[in-house]
PDB file of C-alpha atoms in Angstrom:
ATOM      1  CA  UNK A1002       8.068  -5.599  40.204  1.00  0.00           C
ATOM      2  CA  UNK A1003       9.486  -7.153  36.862  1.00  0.00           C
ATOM      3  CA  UNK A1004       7.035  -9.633  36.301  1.00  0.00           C
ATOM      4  CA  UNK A1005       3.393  -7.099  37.053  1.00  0.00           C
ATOM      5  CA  UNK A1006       4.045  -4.401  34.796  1.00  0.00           C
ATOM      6  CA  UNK A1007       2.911  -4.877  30.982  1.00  0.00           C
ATOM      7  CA  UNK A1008       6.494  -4.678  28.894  1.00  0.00           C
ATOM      8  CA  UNK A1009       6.920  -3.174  25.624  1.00  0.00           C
ATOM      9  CA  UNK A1010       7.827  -5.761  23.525  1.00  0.00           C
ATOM     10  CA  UNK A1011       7.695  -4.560  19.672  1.00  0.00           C
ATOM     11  CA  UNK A1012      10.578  -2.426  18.326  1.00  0.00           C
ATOM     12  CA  UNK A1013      10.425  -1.484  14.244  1.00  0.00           C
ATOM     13  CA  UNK A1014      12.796  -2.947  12.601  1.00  0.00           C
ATOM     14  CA  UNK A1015      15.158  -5.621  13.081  1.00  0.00           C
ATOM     15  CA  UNK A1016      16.466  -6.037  16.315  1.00  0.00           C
ATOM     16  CA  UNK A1017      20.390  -4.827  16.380  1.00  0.00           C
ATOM     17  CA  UNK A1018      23.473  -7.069  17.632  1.00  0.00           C
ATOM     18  CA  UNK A1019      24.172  -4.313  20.166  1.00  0.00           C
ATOM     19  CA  UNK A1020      21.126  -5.119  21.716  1.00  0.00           C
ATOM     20  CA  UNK A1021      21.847  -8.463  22.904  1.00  0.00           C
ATOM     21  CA  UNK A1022      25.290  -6.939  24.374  1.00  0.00           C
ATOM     22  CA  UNK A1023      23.306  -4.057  25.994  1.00  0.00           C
ATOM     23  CA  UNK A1024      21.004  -6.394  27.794  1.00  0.00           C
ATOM     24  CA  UNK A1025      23.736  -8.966  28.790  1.00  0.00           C
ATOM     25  CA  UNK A1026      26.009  -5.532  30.238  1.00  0.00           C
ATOM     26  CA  UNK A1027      22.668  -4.626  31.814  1.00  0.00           C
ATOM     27  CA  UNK A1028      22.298  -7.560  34.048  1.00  0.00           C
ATOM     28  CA  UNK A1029      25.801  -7.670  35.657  1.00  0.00           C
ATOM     29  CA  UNK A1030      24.889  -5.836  38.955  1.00  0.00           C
ATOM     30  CA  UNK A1031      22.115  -8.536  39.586  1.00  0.00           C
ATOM     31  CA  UNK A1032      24.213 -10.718  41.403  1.00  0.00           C
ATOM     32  CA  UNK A1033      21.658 -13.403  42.158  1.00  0.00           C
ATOM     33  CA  UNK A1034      22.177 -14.584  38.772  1.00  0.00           C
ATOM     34  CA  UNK A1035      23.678 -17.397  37.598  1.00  0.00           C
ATOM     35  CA  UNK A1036      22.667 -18.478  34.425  1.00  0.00           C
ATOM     36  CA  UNK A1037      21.258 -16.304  31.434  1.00  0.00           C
ATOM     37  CA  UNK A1038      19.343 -18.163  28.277  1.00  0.00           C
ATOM     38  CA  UNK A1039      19.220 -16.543  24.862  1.00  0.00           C
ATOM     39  CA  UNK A1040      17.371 -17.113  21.727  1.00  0.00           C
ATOM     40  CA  UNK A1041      17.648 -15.041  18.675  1.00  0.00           C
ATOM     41  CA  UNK A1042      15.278 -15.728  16.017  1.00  0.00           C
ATOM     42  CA  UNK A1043      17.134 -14.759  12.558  1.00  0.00           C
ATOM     43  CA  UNK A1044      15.052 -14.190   9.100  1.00  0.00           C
ATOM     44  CA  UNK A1045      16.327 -17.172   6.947  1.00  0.00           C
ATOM     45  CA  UNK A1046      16.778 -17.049   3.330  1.00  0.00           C
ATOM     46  CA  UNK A1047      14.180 -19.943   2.479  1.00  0.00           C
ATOM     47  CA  UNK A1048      13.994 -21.073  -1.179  1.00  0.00           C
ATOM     48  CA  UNK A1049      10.204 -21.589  -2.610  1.00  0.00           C
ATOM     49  CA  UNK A1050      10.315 -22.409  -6.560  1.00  0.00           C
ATOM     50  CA  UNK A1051      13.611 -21.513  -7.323  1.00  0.00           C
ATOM     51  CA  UNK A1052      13.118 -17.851  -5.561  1.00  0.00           C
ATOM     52  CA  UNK A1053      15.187 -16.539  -2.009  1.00  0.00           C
ATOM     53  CA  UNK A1054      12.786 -14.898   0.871  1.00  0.00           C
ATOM     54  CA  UNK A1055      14.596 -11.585   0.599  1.00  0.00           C
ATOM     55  CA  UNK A1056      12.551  -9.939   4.211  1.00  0.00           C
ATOM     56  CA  UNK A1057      10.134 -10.461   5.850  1.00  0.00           C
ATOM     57  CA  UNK A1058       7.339  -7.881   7.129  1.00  0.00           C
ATOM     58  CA  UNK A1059       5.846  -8.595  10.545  1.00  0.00           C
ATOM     59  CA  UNK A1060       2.504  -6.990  11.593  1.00  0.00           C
ATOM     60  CA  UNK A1061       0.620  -8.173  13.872  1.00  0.00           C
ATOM     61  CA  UNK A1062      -3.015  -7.596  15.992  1.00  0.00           C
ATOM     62  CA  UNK A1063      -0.956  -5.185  18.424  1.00  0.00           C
ATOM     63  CA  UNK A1064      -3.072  -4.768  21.389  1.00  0.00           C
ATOM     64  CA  UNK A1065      -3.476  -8.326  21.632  1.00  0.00           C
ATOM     65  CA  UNK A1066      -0.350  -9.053  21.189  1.00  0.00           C
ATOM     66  CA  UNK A1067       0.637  -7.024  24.063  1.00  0.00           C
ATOM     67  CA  UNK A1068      -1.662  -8.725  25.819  1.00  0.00           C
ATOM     68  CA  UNK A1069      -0.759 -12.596  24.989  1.00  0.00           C
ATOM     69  CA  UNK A1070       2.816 -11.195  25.783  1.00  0.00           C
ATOM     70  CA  UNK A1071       1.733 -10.241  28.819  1.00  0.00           C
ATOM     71  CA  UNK A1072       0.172 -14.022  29.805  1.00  0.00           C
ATOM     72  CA  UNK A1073       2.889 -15.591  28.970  1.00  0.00           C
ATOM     73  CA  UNK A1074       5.013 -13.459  30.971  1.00  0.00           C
ATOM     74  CA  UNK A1075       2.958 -14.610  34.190  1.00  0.00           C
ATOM     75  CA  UNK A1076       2.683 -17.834  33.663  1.00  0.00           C
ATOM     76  CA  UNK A1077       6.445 -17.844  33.077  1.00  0.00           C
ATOM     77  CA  UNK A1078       6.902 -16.407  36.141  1.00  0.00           C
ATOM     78  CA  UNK A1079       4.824 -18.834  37.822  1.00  0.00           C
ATOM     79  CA  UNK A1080       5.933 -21.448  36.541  1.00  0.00           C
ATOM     80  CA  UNK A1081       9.471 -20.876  36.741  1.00  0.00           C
ATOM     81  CA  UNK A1082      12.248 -19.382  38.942  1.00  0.00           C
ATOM     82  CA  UNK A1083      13.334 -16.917  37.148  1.00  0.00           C
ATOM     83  CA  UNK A1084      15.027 -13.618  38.381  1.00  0.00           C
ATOM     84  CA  UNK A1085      14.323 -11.816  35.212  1.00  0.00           C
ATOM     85  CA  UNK A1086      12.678 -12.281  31.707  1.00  0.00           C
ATOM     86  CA  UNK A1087      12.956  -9.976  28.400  1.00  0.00           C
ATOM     87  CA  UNK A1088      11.463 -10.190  25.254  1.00  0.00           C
ATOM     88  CA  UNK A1089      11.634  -8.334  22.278  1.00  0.00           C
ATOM     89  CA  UNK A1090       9.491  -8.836  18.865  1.00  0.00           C
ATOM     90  CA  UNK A1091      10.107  -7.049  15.028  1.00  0.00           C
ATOM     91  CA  UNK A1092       7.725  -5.461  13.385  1.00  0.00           C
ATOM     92  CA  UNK A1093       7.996  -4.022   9.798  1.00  0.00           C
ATOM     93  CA  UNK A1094      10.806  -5.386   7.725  1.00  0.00           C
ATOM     94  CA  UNK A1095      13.604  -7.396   8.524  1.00  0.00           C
ATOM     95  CA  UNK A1096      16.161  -8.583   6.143  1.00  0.00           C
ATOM     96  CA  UNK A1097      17.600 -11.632   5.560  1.00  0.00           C
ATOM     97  CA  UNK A1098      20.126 -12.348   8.323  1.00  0.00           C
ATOM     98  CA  UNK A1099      18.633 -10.148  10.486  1.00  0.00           C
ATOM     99  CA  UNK A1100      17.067 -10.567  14.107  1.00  0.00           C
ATOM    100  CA  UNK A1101      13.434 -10.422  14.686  1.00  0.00           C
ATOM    101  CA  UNK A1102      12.916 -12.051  18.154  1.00  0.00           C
ATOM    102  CA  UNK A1103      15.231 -12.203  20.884  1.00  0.00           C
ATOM    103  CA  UNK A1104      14.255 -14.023  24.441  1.00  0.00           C
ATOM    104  CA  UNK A1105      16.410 -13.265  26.864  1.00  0.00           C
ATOM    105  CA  UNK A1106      15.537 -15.278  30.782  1.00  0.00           C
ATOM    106  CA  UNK A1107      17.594 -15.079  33.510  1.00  0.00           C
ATOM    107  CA  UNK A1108      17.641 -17.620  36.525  1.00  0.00           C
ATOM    108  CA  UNK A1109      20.320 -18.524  39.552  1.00  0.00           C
ATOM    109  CA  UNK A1110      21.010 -21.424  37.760  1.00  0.00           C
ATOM    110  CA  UNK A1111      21.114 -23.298  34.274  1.00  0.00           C
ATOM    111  CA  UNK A1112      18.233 -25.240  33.422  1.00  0.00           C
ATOM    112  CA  UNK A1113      15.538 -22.981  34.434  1.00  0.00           C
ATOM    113  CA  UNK A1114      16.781 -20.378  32.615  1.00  0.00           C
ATOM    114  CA  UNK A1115      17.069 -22.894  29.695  1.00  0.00           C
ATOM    115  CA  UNK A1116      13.317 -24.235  29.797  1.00  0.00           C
ATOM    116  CA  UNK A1117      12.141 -20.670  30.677  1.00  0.00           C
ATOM    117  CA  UNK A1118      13.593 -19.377  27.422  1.00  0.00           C
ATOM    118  CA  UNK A1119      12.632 -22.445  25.463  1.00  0.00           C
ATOM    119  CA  UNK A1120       8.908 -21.842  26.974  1.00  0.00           C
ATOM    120  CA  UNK A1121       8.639 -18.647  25.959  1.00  0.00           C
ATOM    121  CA  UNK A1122       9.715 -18.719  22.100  1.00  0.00           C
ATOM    122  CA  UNK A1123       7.682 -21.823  22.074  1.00  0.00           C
ATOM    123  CA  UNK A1124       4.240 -20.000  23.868  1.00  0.00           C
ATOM    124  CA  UNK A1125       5.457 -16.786  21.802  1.00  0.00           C
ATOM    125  CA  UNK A1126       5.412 -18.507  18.079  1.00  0.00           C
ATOM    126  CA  UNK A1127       1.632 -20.273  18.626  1.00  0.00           C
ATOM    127  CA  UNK A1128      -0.402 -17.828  20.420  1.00  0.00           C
ATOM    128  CA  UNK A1129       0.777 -14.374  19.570  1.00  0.00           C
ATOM    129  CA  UNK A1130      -1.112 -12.771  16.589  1.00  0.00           C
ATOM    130  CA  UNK A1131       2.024 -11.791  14.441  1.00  0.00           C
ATOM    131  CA  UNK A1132       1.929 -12.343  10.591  1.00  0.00           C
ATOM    132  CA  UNK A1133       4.938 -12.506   8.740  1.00  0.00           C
ATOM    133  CA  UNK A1134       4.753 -11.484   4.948  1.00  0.00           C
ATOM    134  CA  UNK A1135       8.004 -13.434   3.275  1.00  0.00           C
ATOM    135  CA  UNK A1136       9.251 -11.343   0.368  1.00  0.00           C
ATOM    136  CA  UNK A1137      11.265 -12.503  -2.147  1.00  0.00           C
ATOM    137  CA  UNK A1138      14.120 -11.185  -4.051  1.00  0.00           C
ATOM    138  CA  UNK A1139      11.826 -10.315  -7.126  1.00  0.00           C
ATOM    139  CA  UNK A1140       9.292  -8.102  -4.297  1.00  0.00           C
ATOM    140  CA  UNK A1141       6.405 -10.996  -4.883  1.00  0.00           C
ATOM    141  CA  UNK A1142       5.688 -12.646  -1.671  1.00  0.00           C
ATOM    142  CA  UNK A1143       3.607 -14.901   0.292  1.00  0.00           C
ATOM    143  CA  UNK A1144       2.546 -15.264   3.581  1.00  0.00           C
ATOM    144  CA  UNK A1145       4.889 -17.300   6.480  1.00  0.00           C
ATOM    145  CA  UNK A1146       2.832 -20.113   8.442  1.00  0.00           C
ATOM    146  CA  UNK A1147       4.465 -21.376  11.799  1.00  0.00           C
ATOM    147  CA  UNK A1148       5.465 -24.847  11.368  1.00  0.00           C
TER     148      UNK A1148
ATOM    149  CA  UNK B 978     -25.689  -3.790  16.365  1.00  0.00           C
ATOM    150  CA  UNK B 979     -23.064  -2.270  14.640  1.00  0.00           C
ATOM    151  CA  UNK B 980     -20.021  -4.019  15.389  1.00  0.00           C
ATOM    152  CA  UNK B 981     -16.195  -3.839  13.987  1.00  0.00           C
ATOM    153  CA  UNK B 982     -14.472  -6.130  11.831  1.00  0.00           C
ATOM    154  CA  UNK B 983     -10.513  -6.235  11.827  1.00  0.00           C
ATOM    155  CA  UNK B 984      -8.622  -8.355   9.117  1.00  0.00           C
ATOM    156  CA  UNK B 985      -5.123  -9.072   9.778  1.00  0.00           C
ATOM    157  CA  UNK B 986      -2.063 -10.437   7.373  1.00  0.00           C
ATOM    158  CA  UNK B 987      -3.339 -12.800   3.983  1.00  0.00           C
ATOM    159  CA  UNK B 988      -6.976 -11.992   5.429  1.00  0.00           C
ATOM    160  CA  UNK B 989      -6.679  -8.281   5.035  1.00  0.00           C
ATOM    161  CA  UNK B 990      -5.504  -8.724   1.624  1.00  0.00           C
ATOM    162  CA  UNK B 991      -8.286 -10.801   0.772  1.00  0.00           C
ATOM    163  CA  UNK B 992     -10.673  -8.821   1.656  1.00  0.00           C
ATOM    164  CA  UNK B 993      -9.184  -5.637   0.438  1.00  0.00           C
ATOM    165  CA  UNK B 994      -9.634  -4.163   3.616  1.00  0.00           C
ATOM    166  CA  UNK B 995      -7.747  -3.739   7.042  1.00  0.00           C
ATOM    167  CA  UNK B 996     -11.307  -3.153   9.397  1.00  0.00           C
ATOM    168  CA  UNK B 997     -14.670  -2.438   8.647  1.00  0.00           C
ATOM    169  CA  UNK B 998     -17.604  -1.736  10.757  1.00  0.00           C
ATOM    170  CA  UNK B 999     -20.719  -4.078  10.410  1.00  0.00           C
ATOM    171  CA  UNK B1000     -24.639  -3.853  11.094  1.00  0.00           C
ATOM    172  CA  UNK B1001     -25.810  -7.463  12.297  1.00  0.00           C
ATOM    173  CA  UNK B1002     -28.534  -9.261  13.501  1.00  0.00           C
ATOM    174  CA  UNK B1003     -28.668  -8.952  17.145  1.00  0.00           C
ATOM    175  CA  UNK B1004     -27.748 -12.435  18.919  1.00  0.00           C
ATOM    176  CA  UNK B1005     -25.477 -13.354  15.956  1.00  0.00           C
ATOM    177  CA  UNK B1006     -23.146 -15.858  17.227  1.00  0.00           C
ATOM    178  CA  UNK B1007     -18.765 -15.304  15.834  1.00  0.00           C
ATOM    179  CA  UNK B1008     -19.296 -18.599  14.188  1.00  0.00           C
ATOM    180  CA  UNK B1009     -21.889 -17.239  11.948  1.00  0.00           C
ATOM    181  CA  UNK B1010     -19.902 -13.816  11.480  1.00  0.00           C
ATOM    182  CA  UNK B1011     -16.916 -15.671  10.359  1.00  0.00           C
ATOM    183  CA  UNK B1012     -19.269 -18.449   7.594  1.00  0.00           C
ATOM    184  CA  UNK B1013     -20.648 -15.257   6.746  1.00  0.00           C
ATOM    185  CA  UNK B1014     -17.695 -13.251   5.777  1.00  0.00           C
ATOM    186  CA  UNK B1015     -15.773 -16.132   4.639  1.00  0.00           C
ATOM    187  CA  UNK B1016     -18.327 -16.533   1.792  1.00  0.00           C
ATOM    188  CA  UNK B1017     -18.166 -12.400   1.028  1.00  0.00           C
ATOM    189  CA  UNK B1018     -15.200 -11.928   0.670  1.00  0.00           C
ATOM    190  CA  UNK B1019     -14.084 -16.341  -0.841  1.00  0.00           C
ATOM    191  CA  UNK B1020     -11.675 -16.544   1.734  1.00  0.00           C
ATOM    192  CA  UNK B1021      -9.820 -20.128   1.324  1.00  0.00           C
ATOM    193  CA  UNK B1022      -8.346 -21.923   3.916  1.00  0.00           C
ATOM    194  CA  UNK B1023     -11.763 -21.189   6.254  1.00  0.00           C
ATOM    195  CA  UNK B1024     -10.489 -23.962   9.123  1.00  0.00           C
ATOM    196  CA  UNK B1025      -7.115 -21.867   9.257  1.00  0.00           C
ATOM    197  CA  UNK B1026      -9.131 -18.870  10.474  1.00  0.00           C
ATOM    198  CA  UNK B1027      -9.329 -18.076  14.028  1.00  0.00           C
ATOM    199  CA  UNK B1028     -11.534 -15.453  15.121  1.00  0.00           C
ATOM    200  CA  UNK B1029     -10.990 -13.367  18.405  1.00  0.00           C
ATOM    201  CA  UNK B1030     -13.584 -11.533  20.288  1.00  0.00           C
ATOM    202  CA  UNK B1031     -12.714  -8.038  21.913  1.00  0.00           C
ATOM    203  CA  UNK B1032      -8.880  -9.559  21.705  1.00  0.00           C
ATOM    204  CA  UNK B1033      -9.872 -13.234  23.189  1.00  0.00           C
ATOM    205  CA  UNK B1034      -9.942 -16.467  21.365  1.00  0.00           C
ATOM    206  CA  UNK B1035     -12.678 -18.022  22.854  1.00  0.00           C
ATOM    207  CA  UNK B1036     -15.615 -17.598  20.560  1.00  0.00           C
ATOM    208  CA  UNK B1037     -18.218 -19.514  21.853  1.00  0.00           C
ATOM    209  CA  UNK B1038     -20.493 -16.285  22.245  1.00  0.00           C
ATOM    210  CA  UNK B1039     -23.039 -14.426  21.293  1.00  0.00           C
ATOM    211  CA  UNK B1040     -21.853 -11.226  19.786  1.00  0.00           C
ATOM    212  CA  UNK B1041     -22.813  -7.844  21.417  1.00  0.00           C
ATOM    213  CA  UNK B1042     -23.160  -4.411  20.740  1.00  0.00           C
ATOM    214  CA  UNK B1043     -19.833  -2.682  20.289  1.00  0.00           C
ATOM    215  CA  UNK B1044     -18.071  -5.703  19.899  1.00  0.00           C
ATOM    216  CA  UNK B1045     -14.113  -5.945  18.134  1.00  0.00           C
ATOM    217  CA  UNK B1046     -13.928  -9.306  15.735  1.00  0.00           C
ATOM    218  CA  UNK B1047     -10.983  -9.710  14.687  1.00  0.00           C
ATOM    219  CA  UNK B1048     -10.178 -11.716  11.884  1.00  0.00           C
ATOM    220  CA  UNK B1049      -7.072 -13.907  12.188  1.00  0.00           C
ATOM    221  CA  UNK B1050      -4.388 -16.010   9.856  1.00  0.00           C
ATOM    222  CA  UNK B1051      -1.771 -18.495  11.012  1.00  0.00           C
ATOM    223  CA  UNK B1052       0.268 -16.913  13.548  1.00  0.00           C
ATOM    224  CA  UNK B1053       3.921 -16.346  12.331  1.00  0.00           C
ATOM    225  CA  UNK B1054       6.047 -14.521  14.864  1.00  0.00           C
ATOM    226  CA  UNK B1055       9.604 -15.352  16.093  1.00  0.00           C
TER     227      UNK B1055
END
């Protein structure tokens, strides 16, 4: 049933370290796992003309979003053997140092949990409508492009 | 046909607006809504807007009645 039902994947805010430990504690009664991949995305203090990225405020075309989150979920699940998959996105601001994405894949064994994870943040950062505005220390900003 | 216009991230700030709703020509194709709006509202950068019709990307269509364009920037998430 994991894999039909549209998720919820946007929480305000940054994403809290207690999170990550939540969701790990969460998946020790599925004993059919073996392997768990994580990747936390963290809001980096880049440097453009001698001024720091301070935040950075995600919006993003939500009911799309939801809906690209969705497709990727599928063909995830399709694609690999995974027992489980989470994902969870920021929206609004998110500080410096802070956690805006975490991917979280769970498998029986290593690498598919590993390439799920790495298939996901990679699907997740070029076809999900999410903009990022960067500000900087001084509250100018400009607007974050994928590399 | 009235349809609506959504701007999203630098593109909303461009324009000064977040959505808008539109009377077109009927048969107006997304690639003429976007050469058309791109010159209202001197947006730069046109080939690093992507357009998506009621929420999909494909755009090779005629638009229709009722219709959601939304008006996209370089995806930044993660």
């Amino acid at each position: 049933m994991d894999k039909k039902k549209p998720k919820k994947v946007f929480v305000q805010g940054a994403i809290p370290p207690e999170k990550i430990a939540q969701s790990i504690a969460n998946h020790q009664s599925k004993t059919n796992i073996g392997a768990h991949s994580i990747f936390l995305g963290q809001i980096r203090a880049d440097e453009v003309n001698g001024k720091a990225v301070g935040a950075i405020e995600y919006s993003a075309y939500e009911e799309m979003a939801e809906k690209v989150f969705h497709e990727i979920r599928e063909a995830a699940f399709s694609k690999f053997d995974i027992t489980c998959a989470h994902i969870y996105h920021s929206l609004g601001k998110v500080k410096t140092g802070e956690l805006c994405l975490f991917v979280f894949t769970s498998s029986a064994h290593r690498k598919i949990a590993i390439d799920a994870c790495t298939y996901f943040v990679e699907e997740i950062k070029a076809k999900v409508p999410i903009f990022g505005k960067e500000i900087f220390e001084d509250e100018t900003h400009q607007w974050k492009v994928n590399k | 046909m009235k349809i609506t216009i959504k701007y999203f991230g630098i593109l909303a700030e461009t324009s000064g607006k977040k959505e808008e709703i539109l009377e077109v020509d009927k048969g107006m194709s997304a690639a003429e809504l976007k050469g058309r709006q791109i010159k209202t509202y001197q947006i730069p950068e046109e080939e690093s807007v992507q357009l998506a019709v009621n929420q999909n990307l494909n755009t090779e269509v005629e638009l229709k009645e009722g219709d959601e364009v939304a008006f996209l920037p370089p995806f930044a998430g993660g």
